[in-house]
Coordinates of C-alpha atoms in Angstrom, one line a residue:
Chain A
X1 CA 16.1 2.9 -39.7
X2 CA 17.2 -0.3 -41.3
X3 CA 14.8 -2.2 -43.3
X4 CA 16.9 -4.9 -44.8
X5 CA 15.8 -7.5 -42.5
X6 CA 12.2 -6.8 -43.0
X7 CA 12.7 -6.4 -46.6
X8 CA 14.2 -9.7 -46.8
X9 CA 11.5 -11.4 -45.0
X10 CA 8.7 -10.1 -46.9
X11 CA 10.6 -10.7 -50.3
X12 CA 11.1 -14.4 -49.0
X13 CA 7.4 -14.7 -48.5
X14 CA 6.7 -13.9 -52.2
X15 CA 9.5 -15.7 -53.7
X16 CA 8.8 -18.8 -51.8
X17 CA 5.6 -18.9 -53.5
X18 CA 7.1 -18.7 -57.1
X19 CA 6.8 -14.9 -57.8
X20 CA 9.6 -12.2 -58.0
X21 CA 9.4 -8.9 -56.5
X22 CA 11.8 -5.9 -56.5
X23 CA 13.2 -5.4 -52.9
X24 CA 13.7 -1.8 -53.5
X25 CA 10.0 -1.4 -53.9
X26 CA 9.2 -3.3 -50.8
X27 CA 11.8 -1.1 -48.8
X28 CA 10.1 2.0 -50.3
X29 CA 6.6 1.1 -49.1
X30 CA 8.0 0.0 -45.7
X31 CA 9.8 3.3 -45.5
X32 CA 6.7 5.4 -46.5
X33 CA 4.5 3.7 -44.2
X34 CA 6.9 4.0 -41.1
X35 CA 8.4 7.4 -41.8
X36 CA 5.7 9.1 -43.3
X37 CA 2.7 7.7 -41.6
X38 CA 4.3 6.8 -38.4
X39 CA 2.9 3.1 -38.8
X40 CA 4.5 0.6 -36.3
X41 CA 7.1 -1.4 -38.3
X42 CA 5.4 -4.8 -37.5
X43 CA 2.1 -3.5 -38.9
X44 CA 3.7 -1.9 -42.0
X45 CA 5.3 -5.3 -42.6
X46 CA 2.0 -6.8 -42.5
X47 CA 0.4 -4.2 -44.7
X48 CA 3.2 -4.5 -47.2
X49 CA 3.0 -8.4 -47.4
X50 CA -0.7 -8.3 -47.7
X51 CA -0.7 -5.6 -50.5
X52 CA 1.9 -7.7 -52.5
X53 CA 0.0 -11.0 -52.0
X54 CA -3.1 -9.3 -53.3
X55 CA -1.2 -8.0 -56.1
X56 CA 0.1 -11.7 -56.9
X57 CA -3.2 -13.2 -56.2
X58 CA -2.0 -15.3 -53.4
X59 CA -4.8 -16.3 -51.1
X60 CA -4.4 -15.1 -47.6
X61 CA -4.6 -18.5 -46.0
X62 CA -1.4 -19.4 -47.7
X63 CA -0.4 -15.9 -47.9
X64 CA 0.7 -15.2 -44.3
X65 CA 2.9 -18.3 -44.3
X66 CA 2.6 -21.0 -41.6
X67 CA 5.6 -19.4 -39.8
X68 CA 7.8 -21.8 -38.0
X69 CA 6.7 -24.4 -35.7
X70 CA 7.7 -23.3 -32.1
X71 CA 7.0 -23.9 -28.5
X72 CA 5.5 -21.3 -26.6
X73 CA 8.3 -20.2 -24.5
X74 CA 10.0 -19.3 -27.7
X75 CA 7.4 -17.0 -29.2
X76 CA 8.5 -13.5 -30.0
X77 CA 6.5 -10.2 -30.6
X78 CA 5.3 -9.8 -34.1
X79 CA 5.9 -13.5 -35.4
X80 CA 3.7 -15.8 -37.3
X81 CA 3.9 -19.2 -35.6
X82 CA 2.7 -22.6 -35.9
X83 CA 2.3 -24.3 -32.7
X84 CA 0.8 -27.3 -30.9
X85 CA -0.8 -27.3 -27.6
X86 CA -3.9 -27.6 -25.3
X87 CA -6.5 -25.1 -24.4
X88 CA -6.3 -25.2 -20.7
X89 CA -8.7 -22.4 -20.1
X90 CA -11.4 -20.5 -21.7
X91 CA -12.7 -17.2 -20.4
X92 CA -15.7 -15.0 -21.4
X93 CA -14.9 -12.7 -24.2
X94 CA -14.6 -9.2 -22.8
X95 CA -15.9 -7.8 -26.2
X96 CA -18.0 -8.6 -29.1
X97 CA -15.1 -8.3 -31.4
X98 CA -13.5 -11.3 -29.4
X99 CA -15.2 -14.7 -30.2
X100 CA -13.1 -16.7 -27.9
X101 CA -10.3 -16.2 -25.3
X102 CA -8.5 -18.4 -23.1
X103 CA -5.2 -19.8 -22.4
X104 CA -3.2 -22.2 -24.7
X105 CA -0.3 -24.2 -23.2
X106 CA 2.3 -26.8 -24.2
X107 CA 5.1 -28.3 -22.1
X108 CA 7.3 -25.2 -22.4
X109 CA 4.7 -22.6 -21.2
X110 CA 1.4 -21.1 -21.6
X111 CA -0.1 -18.0 -23.5
X112 CA -3.1 -16.2 -23.6
X113 CA -4.9 -16.5 -26.9
X114 CA -7.6 -14.5 -28.8
X115 CA -9.8 -15.4 -31.6
X116 CA -11.3 -12.5 -33.5
X117 CA -15.0 -12.8 -34.2
X118 CA -14.5 -11.8 -37.7
X119 CA -12.0 -14.6 -38.2
X120 CA -14.8 -17.1 -38.3
X121 CA -12.6 -19.6 -36.8
X122 CA -14.1 -22.9 -35.3
X123 CA -14.3 -22.5 -31.5
X124 CA -11.9 -24.4 -29.6
X125 CA -12.8 -26.7 -26.7
X126 CA -11.3 -26.7 -23.1
X127 CA -8.7 -29.6 -22.7
X128 CA -8.5 -30.5 -26.2
X129 CA -5.3 -30.3 -28.1
X130 CA -4.9 -28.3 -31.1
X131 CA -2.3 -27.6 -34.0
X132 CA -2.6 -23.8 -34.9
X133 CA -0.9 -22.8 -38.0
X134 CA -0.4 -19.2 -38.8
X135 CA -1.2 -17.6 -35.7
X136 CA 0.3 -14.3 -34.9
X137 CA 2.1 -13.4 -31.7
X138 CA 1.7 -9.9 -30.5
X139 CA 2.0 -7.7 -27.6
X140 CA -1.0 -6.0 -25.5
X141 CA -0.2 -4.3 -22.3
X142 CA 3.2 -5.7 -22.3
X143 CA 2.3 -9.3 -22.3
X144 CA 2.6 -11.5 -25.4
X145 CA -0.7 -12.9 -26.9
X146 CA -1.5 -15.3 -29.6
X147 CA -3.9 -14.0 -32.1
X148 CA -6.1 -16.3 -34.2
X149 CA -7.3 -14.5 -37.3
X150 CA -9.0 -15.6 -40.5
X151 CA -5.9 -17.1 -41.8
X152 CA -5.2 -19.3 -38.8
X153 CA -5.7 -22.9 -39.6
X154 CA -7.0 -24.9 -36.6
X155 CA -6.6 -28.7 -36.3
X156 CA -7.7 -30.9 -33.5
X157 CA -4.9 -33.3 -32.7
X158 CA -4.4 -36.2 -30.4
X159 CA -3.6 -35.5 -26.7
X160 CA -0.2 -34.3 -26.0
X161 CA 1.7 -35.6 -22.9
X162 CA 3.6 -33.6 -20.4
X163 CA 1.9 -30.4 -20.3
X164 CA 1.6 -30.2 -16.6
X165 CA 3.3 -26.9 -16.0
X166 CA 5.9 -26.1 -13.5
X167 CA 5.3 -23.9 -10.4
X168 CA 6.8 -20.6 -10.7
X169 CA 7.9 -19.1 -7.2
X170 CA 5.6 -15.9 -6.5
X171 CA 8.6 -13.7 -6.5
X172 CA 9.7 -14.8 -9.9
X173 CA 6.3 -14.2 -11.8
X174 CA 6.1 -12.0 -14.4
X175 CA 3.0 -10.6 -16.7
X176 CA 1.4 -13.3 -18.8
X177 CA 0.3 -16.7 -17.5
X178 CA 1.6 -18.3 -14.5
X179 CA 1.3 -21.5 -12.3
X180 CA 1.9 -21.4 -8.5
X181 CA 1.5 -23.5 -5.5
X182 CA 0.4 -21.3 -2.8
X183 CA -1.3 -20.8 0.5
X184 CA -4.2 -18.3 1.1
X185 CA -3.0 -16.0 3.7
X186 CA -5.5 -13.3 3.7
X187 CA -8.8 -12.6 2.5
X188 CA -9.8 -9.2 1.9
X189 CA -12.9 -7.2 2.0
X190 CA -14.5 -7.2 -1.4
X191 CA -14.2 -3.8 -3.0
X192 CA -16.4 -4.6 -6.1
X193 CA -19.7 -6.3 -6.7
X194 CA -18.4 -8.4 -9.5
X195 CA -15.6 -9.6 -7.2
X196 CA -16.3 -13.0 -5.7
X197 CA -13.0 -13.1 -3.6
X198 CA -9.8 -11.2 -3.4
X199 CA -6.9 -11.7 -0.9
X200 CA -3.2 -12.7 -0.7
X201 CA -1.4 -15.7 -1.7
X202 CA 1.9 -16.7 -0.4
X203 CA 4.7 -19.2 -0.9
X204 CA 8.2 -19.3 0.4
X205 CA 9.4 -16.7 -2.1
X206 CA 6.8 -13.9 -1.7
X207 CA 3.1 -13.0 -1.9
X208 CA 0.7 -11.7 -4.3
X209 CA -2.8 -10.6 -4.5
X210 CA -5.2 -12.8 -6.1
X211 CA -8.7 -12.0 -7.5
X212 CA -11.6 -14.2 -8.4
X213 CA -14.6 -12.4 -10.4
X214 CA -18.1 -13.7 -10.3
X215 CA -18.4 -14.6 -14.0
X216 CA -16.3 -17.8 -14.0
X217 CA -16.8 -21.0 -12.3
X218 CA -14.0 -20.8 -9.9
X219 CA -14.9 -21.2 -6.5
X220 CA -14.0 -19.2 -3.3
X221 CA -10.8 -20.2 -1.8
X222 CA -10.3 -21.1 2.0
X223 CA -8.1 -19.0 3.9
X224 CA -5.3 -21.0 5.4
X225 CA -5.4 -23.7 2.7
X226 CA -2.7 -24.6 0.0
X227 CA -3.7 -24.7 -3.7
X228 CA -2.0 -25.8 -6.9
X229 CA -3.1 -23.0 -9.3
X230 CA -2.3 -23.8 -13.1
X231 CA -2.7 -21.0 -15.8
X232 CA -3.8 -18.1 -13.9
X233 CA -3.4 -14.8 -15.6
X234 CA -0.6 -12.5 -14.0
X235 CA -1.7 -9.0 -14.6
X236 CA 0.2 -5.9 -13.9
X237 CA -1.3 -2.7 -12.6
X238 CA 0.8 0.3 -11.4
X239 CA 3.8 -1.8 -11.1
X240 CA 2.0 -4.3 -8.9
X241 CA 1.3 -8.0 -10.2
X242 CA -1.9 -9.8 -9.3
X243 CA -3.1 -13.1 -10.1
X244 CA -6.5 -13.4 -11.9
X245 CA -7.8 -17.1 -11.0
X246 CA -10.8 -17.1 -13.4
X247 CA -8.8 -18.6 -16.1
X248 CA -7.1 -21.1 -13.6
X249 CA -7.3 -24.6 -12.7
X250 CA -7.4 -24.7 -9.0
X251 CA -6.5 -27.7 -7.1
X252 CA -6.8 -27.9 -3.4
X253 CA -3.8 -29.7 -1.9
X254 CA -3.7 -31.5 1.6
X255 CA -0.2 -30.2 2.6
X256 CA 0.9 -27.3 4.4
X257 CA 3.7 -25.0 2.8
X258 CA 6.0 -22.5 4.2
X259 CA 5.0 -19.1 3.6
X260 CA 7.1 -15.9 3.8
X261 CA 5.8 -13.5 6.3
X262 CA 6.3 -10.4 3.7
X263 CA 5.4 -8.2 6.8
X264 CA 6.8 -5.2 8.3
X265 CA 7.4 -4.3 11.9
X266 CA 6.9 -0.9 13.3
X267 CA 6.9 0.3 16.9
X268 CA 6.2 3.7 18.3
X269 CA 3.6 5.9 19.8
X270 CA 0.2 5.8 18.7
X271 CA -0.5 9.6 18.4
X272 CA -3.6 10.0 16.4
X273 CA -6.9 7.9 16.3
X274 CA -8.6 8.8 13.1
X275 CA -12.4 9.3 12.5
X276 CA -14.0 6.2 11.3
X277 CA -12.5 4.3 14.2
X278 CA -14.3 2.2 16.8
X279 CA -17.6 0.7 16.2
X280 CA -18.5 0.8 12.4
X281 CA -21.4 -0.5 10.2
X282 CA -20.7 -2.2 7.0
X283 CA -22.9 -2.8 4.0
X284 CA -24.5 -6.3 4.3
X285 CA -24.7 -6.7 0.4
X286 CA -22.5 -9.9 -0.3
X287 CA -19.2 -8.9 -1.5
X288 CA -19.7 -5.4 -0.7
X289 CA -18.7 -4.8 3.0
X290 CA -18.0 -1.0 2.5
X291 CA -18.4 1.1 5.6
X292 CA -21.8 2.9 5.9
X293 CA -22.1 6.4 6.9
X294 CA -23.9 7.4 10.0
X295 CA -27.2 7.3 8.2
X296 CA -26.4 3.8 7.0
X297 CA -25.7 5.0 3.5
X298 CA -23.6 2.8 1.2
X299 CA -22.0 4.5 -1.6
X300 CA -23.1 1.8 -3.9
X301 CA -26.1 0.2 -2.4
X302 CA -27.6 3.4 -0.7
X303 CA -29.5 2.9 2.5
X304 CA -29.0 -0.3 4.1
X305 CA -30.7 -0.5 7.5
X306 CA -29.7 -4.0 8.1
X307 CA -25.9 -3.2 8.4
X308 CA -23.4 -5.5 10.0
X309 CA -21.4 -4.0 12.9
X310 CA -17.5 -4.4 12.9
X311 CA -14.7 -2.8 14.9
X312 CA -11.6 -1.2 13.7
X313 CA -9.0 1.4 14.4
X314 CA -7.5 3.8 12.1
X315 CA -4.6 6.0 13.2
X316 CA -1.1 6.8 13.1
X317 CA 1.9 5.3 14.9
X318 CA 5.0 7.5 15.4
X319 CA 8.6 6.6 16.1
X320 CA 9.6 10.1 16.3
X321 CA 11.3 10.0 12.9
X322 CA 8.4 8.7 10.9
X323 CA 4.8 8.4 11.0
X324 CA 3.1 5.4 9.6
X325 CA -0.7 4.8 9.1
X326 CA -2.2 1.9 10.7
X327 CA -5.3 -0.1 10.0
X328 CA -6.2 -2.4 12.9
X329 CA -9.1 -5.0 12.4
X330 CA -11.5 -6.4 14.6
X331 CA -9.6 -9.1 16.4
X332 CA -6.6 -6.9 17.3
X333 CA -8.9 -4.0 18.3
X334 CA -10.6 -6.4 20.8
X335 CA -7.3 -7.4 22.1
X336 CA -5.8 -3.8 22.6
X337 CA -8.9 -2.1 24.1
X338 CA -10.5 -5.1 26.0
X339 CA -13.7 -4.1 24.4
X340 CA -15.3 -7.0 22.1
X341 CA -17.9 -6.5 19.4
X342 CA -20.7 -7.5 21.6
X343 CA -19.6 -5.0 24.4
X344 CA -19.1 -2.3 21.9
X345 CA -22.6 -2.7 20.5
X346 CA -24.2 -2.6 24.1
X347 CA -22.2 0.5 24.7
X348 CA -23.5 2.1 21.8
X349 CA -27.1 0.9 22.3
X350 CA -27.2 2.1 25.9
X351 CA -25.4 5.4 25.7
X352 CA -26.4 8.8 24.7
X353 CA -23.4 9.2 22.8
X354 CA -24.0 6.1 20.9
X355 CA -21.1 4.9 18.6
X356 CA -19.0 7.8 19.8
X357 CA -18.8 6.5 23.1
X358 CA -17.1 3.5 21.7
X359 CA -14.7 5.8 19.9
X360 CA -13.8 7.7 23.1
X361 CA -13.3 4.6 25.2
X362 CA -11.0 3.1 22.7
X363 CA -9.0 6.2 22.1
X364 CA -8.6 6.4 26.0
X365 CA -7.2 2.8 25.9
X366 CA -5.0 3.3 23.0
X367 CA -3.8 7.0 22.3
X368 CA -0.3 8.1 23.6
X369 CA 0.6 4.6 24.4
X370 CA 3.6 2.5 22.8
X371 CA 2.7 -0.1 20.4
X372 CA 4.6 -2.4 18.2
X373 CA 3.0 -4.0 15.3
X374 CA 3.6 -6.3 12.4
X375 CA 1.6 -6.3 9.2
X376 CA 1.6 -5.9 5.5
X377 CA 2.2 -2.6 4.0
X378 CA -0.6 -1.9 1.5
X379 CA -0.7 1.3 -0.3
X380 CA 1.5 3.1 2.5
X381 CA -0.7 1.9 5.3
X382 CA 0.2 -1.0 7.6
X383 CA -2.6 -3.7 7.6
X384 CA -2.0 -4.8 11.2
X385 CA -1.8 -8.5 11.6
X386 CA -0.3 -8.5 15.1
X387 CA 0.0 -5.9 17.7
X388 CA 0.8 -5.4 21.2
X389 CA 1.4 -2.5 23.8
X390 CA 5.1 -2.2 24.3
X391 CA 6.5 -3.0 27.9
X392 CA 8.9 -0.9 29.7
X393 CA 12.3 -2.4 29.2
X394 CA 14.6 -1.5 32.1
X395 CA 17.5 -3.3 30.3
X396 CA 17.8 -0.3 27.9
X397 CA 18.4 2.1 30.7
X398 CA 22.0 0.9 31.5
X399 CA 23.1 1.4 27.9
X400 CA 21.5 4.8 27.8
X401 CA 23.1 5.9 30.9
X402 CA 26.4 4.6 29.5
X403 CA 25.8 6.5 26.4
X404 CA 24.9 9.9 28.1
X405 CA 27.7 9.6 30.6
X406 CA 30.4 7.9 28.4
X407 CA 31.7 11.1 26.7
X408 CA 32.4 13.1 29.8
Chain B
X1 CA -7.5 6.3 1.3
X2 CA -7.2 8.7 4.1
X3 CA -9.2 11.6 4.6
X4 CA -6.2 13.9 5.1
X5 CA -4.8 13.4 1.7
X6 CA -4.5 16.7 -0.2
X7 CA -6.4 16.5 -3.4
X8 CA -4.0 18.7 -5.3
X9 CA -1.3 16.2 -4.8
X10 CA -2.4 13.0 -6.8
X11 CA 1.1 12.0 -7.5
X12 CA 1.8 11.4 -4.0
X13 CA 0.4 8.1 -2.6
X14 CA -0.3 9.2 0.9
X15 CA -0.2 12.3 3.1
X16 CA 2.9 12.5 5.0
X17 CA 2.4 13.2 8.4
X18 CA 5.0 15.1 10.5
X19 CA 6.6 13.0 12.9
X20 CA 6.3 13.9 16.7
X21 CA 9.7 14.5 18.1
X22 CA 10.6 13.2 21.4
X23 CA 12.2 16.2 23.4
X24 CA 12.7 16.8 27.0
X25 CA 11.0 19.7 28.5
X26 CA 14.6 21.3 29.3
X27 CA 15.5 21.4 25.7
X28 CA 12.3 22.5 24.4
X29 CA 12.4 25.5 26.8
X30 CA 15.8 26.7 25.2
X31 CA 14.2 26.6 21.6
X32 CA 14.3 30.0 20.1
X33 CA 14.3 29.6 16.4
X34 CA 11.2 29.0 14.3
X35 CA 11.0 28.8 10.5
X36 CA 9.2 27.5 7.4
X37 CA 10.6 25.9 4.5
X38 CA 8.3 27.6 1.9
X39 CA 6.3 30.9 1.7
X40 CA 3.2 28.9 1.0
X41 CA 0.7 29.6 3.6
X42 CA 0.1 25.7 4.2
X43 CA 3.7 24.7 4.5
X44 CA 4.5 23.3 7.9
X45 CA 6.3 25.5 10.5
X46 CA 9.1 24.3 12.5
X47 CA 11.2 25.1 15.7
X48 CA 14.7 24.3 15.4
X49 CA 15.8 22.2 18.5
X50 CA 19.0 23.3 20.2
X51 CA 20.3 19.4 19.8
X52 CA 19.9 20.2 16.0
X53 CA 16.5 18.9 14.4
X54 CA 13.6 20.6 13.2
X55 CA 10.4 19.9 14.8
X56 CA 6.8 20.5 13.8
X57 CA 5.2 18.4 16.3
X58 CA 6.2 16.7 19.7
X59 CA 5.2 13.6 21.7
X60 CA 5.5 14.0 25.6
X61 CA 4.6 12.0 28.4
X62 CA 4.8 13.2 31.9
X63 CA 2.6 14.2 34.9
X64 CA -0.1 16.7 34.6
X65 CA 0.5 19.0 37.6
X66 CA -1.9 21.7 37.1
X67 CA -4.7 22.7 34.8
X68 CA -6.4 26.0 34.5
X69 CA -9.4 27.2 32.5
X70 CA -9.1 30.7 31.1
X71 CA -10.8 33.2 29.0
X72 CA -14.4 33.9 28.9
X73 CA -15.5 34.0 25.3
X74 CA -12.4 32.3 24.1
X75 CA -12.2 29.5 26.5
X76 CA -8.9 27.6 26.7
X77 CA -7.0 25.5 29.1
X78 CA -3.3 26.1 30.2
X79 CA -1.7 23.1 31.9
X80 CA 1.9 22.1 33.2
X81 CA 3.2 18.8 32.3
X82 CA 6.5 17.7 34.2
X83 CA 9.0 15.4 33.1
X84 CA 12.3 14.6 34.9
X85 CA 14.0 17.7 33.3
X86 CA 11.4 20.4 33.5
X87 CA 7.9 21.5 32.5
X88 CA 5.9 21.6 29.3
X89 CA 3.4 24.5 29.1
X90 CA 0.5 23.0 27.3
X91 CA -2.3 24.8 25.8
X92 CA -5.6 23.7 24.4
X93 CA -8.0 26.2 22.9
X94 CA -11.4 26.3 21.0
X95 CA -9.3 25.6 17.9
X96 CA -8.5 22.1 19.3
X97 CA -12.2 21.2 20.6
X98 CA -11.1 17.4 20.9
X99 CA -8.0 18.2 23.2
X100 CA -10.1 20.7 25.1
X101 CA -12.8 18.2 25.8
X102 CA -10.0 15.6 26.8
X103 CA -8.4 18.1 29.2
X104 CA -11.6 19.0 30.7
X105 CA -11.8 15.3 31.8
X106 CA -8.3 14.8 33.4
X107 CA -7.7 15.8 37.0
X108 CA -4.0 16.4 38.2
X109 CA -2.1 14.7 39.2
X110 CA -2.0 12.0 36.3
X111 CA 0.5 10.7 33.9
X112 CA -0.5 12.2 30.5
X113 CA 0.7 11.6 27.1
X114 CA 0.5 14.8 24.9
X115 CA 0.7 15.2 21.2
X116 CA 1.1 18.9 20.1
X117 CA 2.8 21.7 18.2
X118 CA 5.4 23.7 19.9
X119 CA 5.2 27.5 19.4
X120 CA 7.5 30.3 20.6
X121 CA 6.3 33.4 22.0
X122 CA 8.3 36.6 23.0
X123 CA 6.9 38.5 25.8
X124 CA 7.1 42.3 25.8
X125 CA 10.0 42.4 28.4
X126 CA 12.1 40.2 25.9
X127 CA 11.7 36.8 27.6
X128 CA 10.8 33.8 25.6
X129 CA 7.9 31.1 26.3
X130 CA 7.8 28.0 24.5
X131 CA 4.5 26.3 24.8
X132 CA 2.7 23.4 23.2
X133 CA -0.6 23.7 21.4
X134 CA -2.3 20.3 22.5
X135 CA -3.7 18.0 19.7
X136 CA -4.5 15.4 22.1
X137 CA -4.0 14.6 25.9
X138 CA -4.7 11.2 27.2
X139 CA -4.2 9.5 30.6
X140 CA -1.4 6.7 30.7
X141 CA 0.2 4.7 33.2
X142 CA 3.7 5.0 34.8
X143 CA 5.1 2.4 32.2
X144 CA 4.3 4.5 29.4
X145 CA 5.9 7.6 31.1
X146 CA 9.1 5.4 31.8
X147 CA 9.2 4.1 28.3
X148 CA 9.1 7.7 27.1
X149 CA 11.9 8.9 29.1
X150 CA 14.2 6.1 27.6
X151 CA 12.7 6.9 24.0
X152 CA 13.4 10.5 24.5
X153 CA 16.9 10.1 26.0
X154 CA 17.7 7.9 23.1
X155 CA 16.4 10.3 20.5
X156 CA 18.3 13.2 22.1
X157 CA 21.4 11.5 22.2
X158 CA 21.0 10.3 18.5
X159 CA 20.6 14.1 17.7
X160 CA 23.6 15.0 19.7
X161 CA 25.8 12.3 17.9
X162 CA 24.9 14.0 14.5
X163 CA 27.2 16.6 15.6
X164 CA 26.8 19.3 12.9
X165 CA 26.7 16.5 10.1
X166 CA 23.1 17.5 9.0
X167 CA 22.1 21.0 7.9
X168 CA 19.6 21.2 10.8
X169 CA 22.3 20.1 13.2
X170 CA 25.0 22.6 11.7
X171 CA 22.4 25.3 11.8
X172 CA 21.6 24.7 15.5
X173 CA 25.3 24.7 16.4
X174 CA 25.8 27.9 14.7
X175 CA 22.5 29.5 16.0
X176 CA 22.4 28.4 19.8
X177 CA 26.1 28.1 20.4
X178 CA 25.1 25.7 23.0
X179 CA 27.6 23.1 24.7
X180 CA 26.5 19.8 23.7
X181 CA 27.9 18.7 27.0
X182 CA 25.0 20.4 28.7
X183 CA 22.3 18.3 27.0
X184 CA 24.2 15.1 27.5
X185 CA 24.2 16.0 31.1
X186 CA 20.5 16.8 30.9
X187 CA 19.8 13.2 29.4
X188 CA 22.3 11.6 32.1
X189 CA 20.2 13.3 35.1
X190 CA 16.8 12.3 33.4
X191 CA 17.8 8.7 33.2
X192 CA 19.6 8.6 36.8
X193 CA 16.2 9.6 38.3
X194 CA 14.7 6.3 36.9
X195 CA 17.0 4.0 38.9
X196 CA 15.1 4.5 42.3

């Protein structure tokens, strides 16, 4: 490994403060840390710099050097920067080691910042502008962050202009911070108590999952409405991106926008209706919505006698080459089976087989029939948004007759 | 996730269900070869269709013409389901309780949709019997039957068009030595009946 750049950087920091230092000594220390002790090179650089500063009696504040003044979109991992921008969001600190976390933005972009508790730095206020000297850019889970430590100088400055961010097309979002103008195209069942809302946002370019956690002051979005969302956190989990809106400024828009369907179509025979289809009971606890067992047991909230009824069909659609799992929700279940929720409840209550009777009647309506459906594919299962029985198409017959007879 | 996901294979997102092949009765009747891909007890078993594709499961729509209850302790149903080319022999035993109960409620004649697994038996006198172990059987209408005939005609022609280009197709050509024209004729005849 070549240390000459690093050595040069460290030596510059010393020399610029009126001291002289032997470069080979710097290199030796760096080399030892990196090669013998497996310290990452950025960390080794910091260690060596700090060690030399102590040795020369340079105080840390001056020590680290302010770094060049930069705009956010020019930040690179491991560098010390001075930057001016606005605190556009604050979020609750995930750990006692962190005093404050939020989003810092300028006209070029936005970045998540973290202020360590032990930095004893003054807390910043939302919507105020600051000059940060000697903050450190580093990477956490593949995303750049701005770290405010004890050496960082924070100065409040006059308001900056033009820091309204540009919208990013959903398809172009990358982990970090992003702003979009998007429409709420789906609202999903909540899977976690702490979750206020989750669902799908879409624009012309694509769709993305969004999450709002309860601990913030962001309110629920209305399905079908368009919003401008500034400074949401773009998280990545198992290769999929999602938007965390808790840091975001969310502004409802009056206009309607074009949205990609992002849906797949699949046609085939409905070859299996899985248990858990038909009339089901859901946990009534707000935000839970889990399906209860027959004994009204919710895996999280235990026995829930005041359950809420719902309809769904889970099963497999098969075109002879592939079998795809389907999840059909109430509205489409009612359309396909001709049994609505009230009727299903009535059947269940007035029948010795109870809810099984609903399952059987729905199975007889759907199983073995040709269906075509559209929907979003989520974890290899199609969440059906639209479906219908396929009608027999006699036009195909002539083509097939030609094909079958053509070769003789 | 779904209940059938094998817990031993977490790297797989989802359980892969064997597709239900569309095959006419006259072709299934000619099937002789069955095999497994691996020695593992749980690996799926296949029959090799004469038109050249492996098949673990079929989907067929036809007319239930006859149903008989058999056995004393081990009760099972034996049924005949007829398509434009011939007859499927469908069985539903106590290992398929759901299919048995469905079968019990259906009276011939009716159009039925059958999902099941094909198996090949050799009788002591050397004859072969191909039957379908029923996973489900439901009553459908004539539209569904007609739809299936077209679907199956297309699938059969698609298999014939592969013409030895896939390993399964090549193997079927070698093992069965059947003239593809026979199956093409079968498809044509099945379609021709639809015109009326």
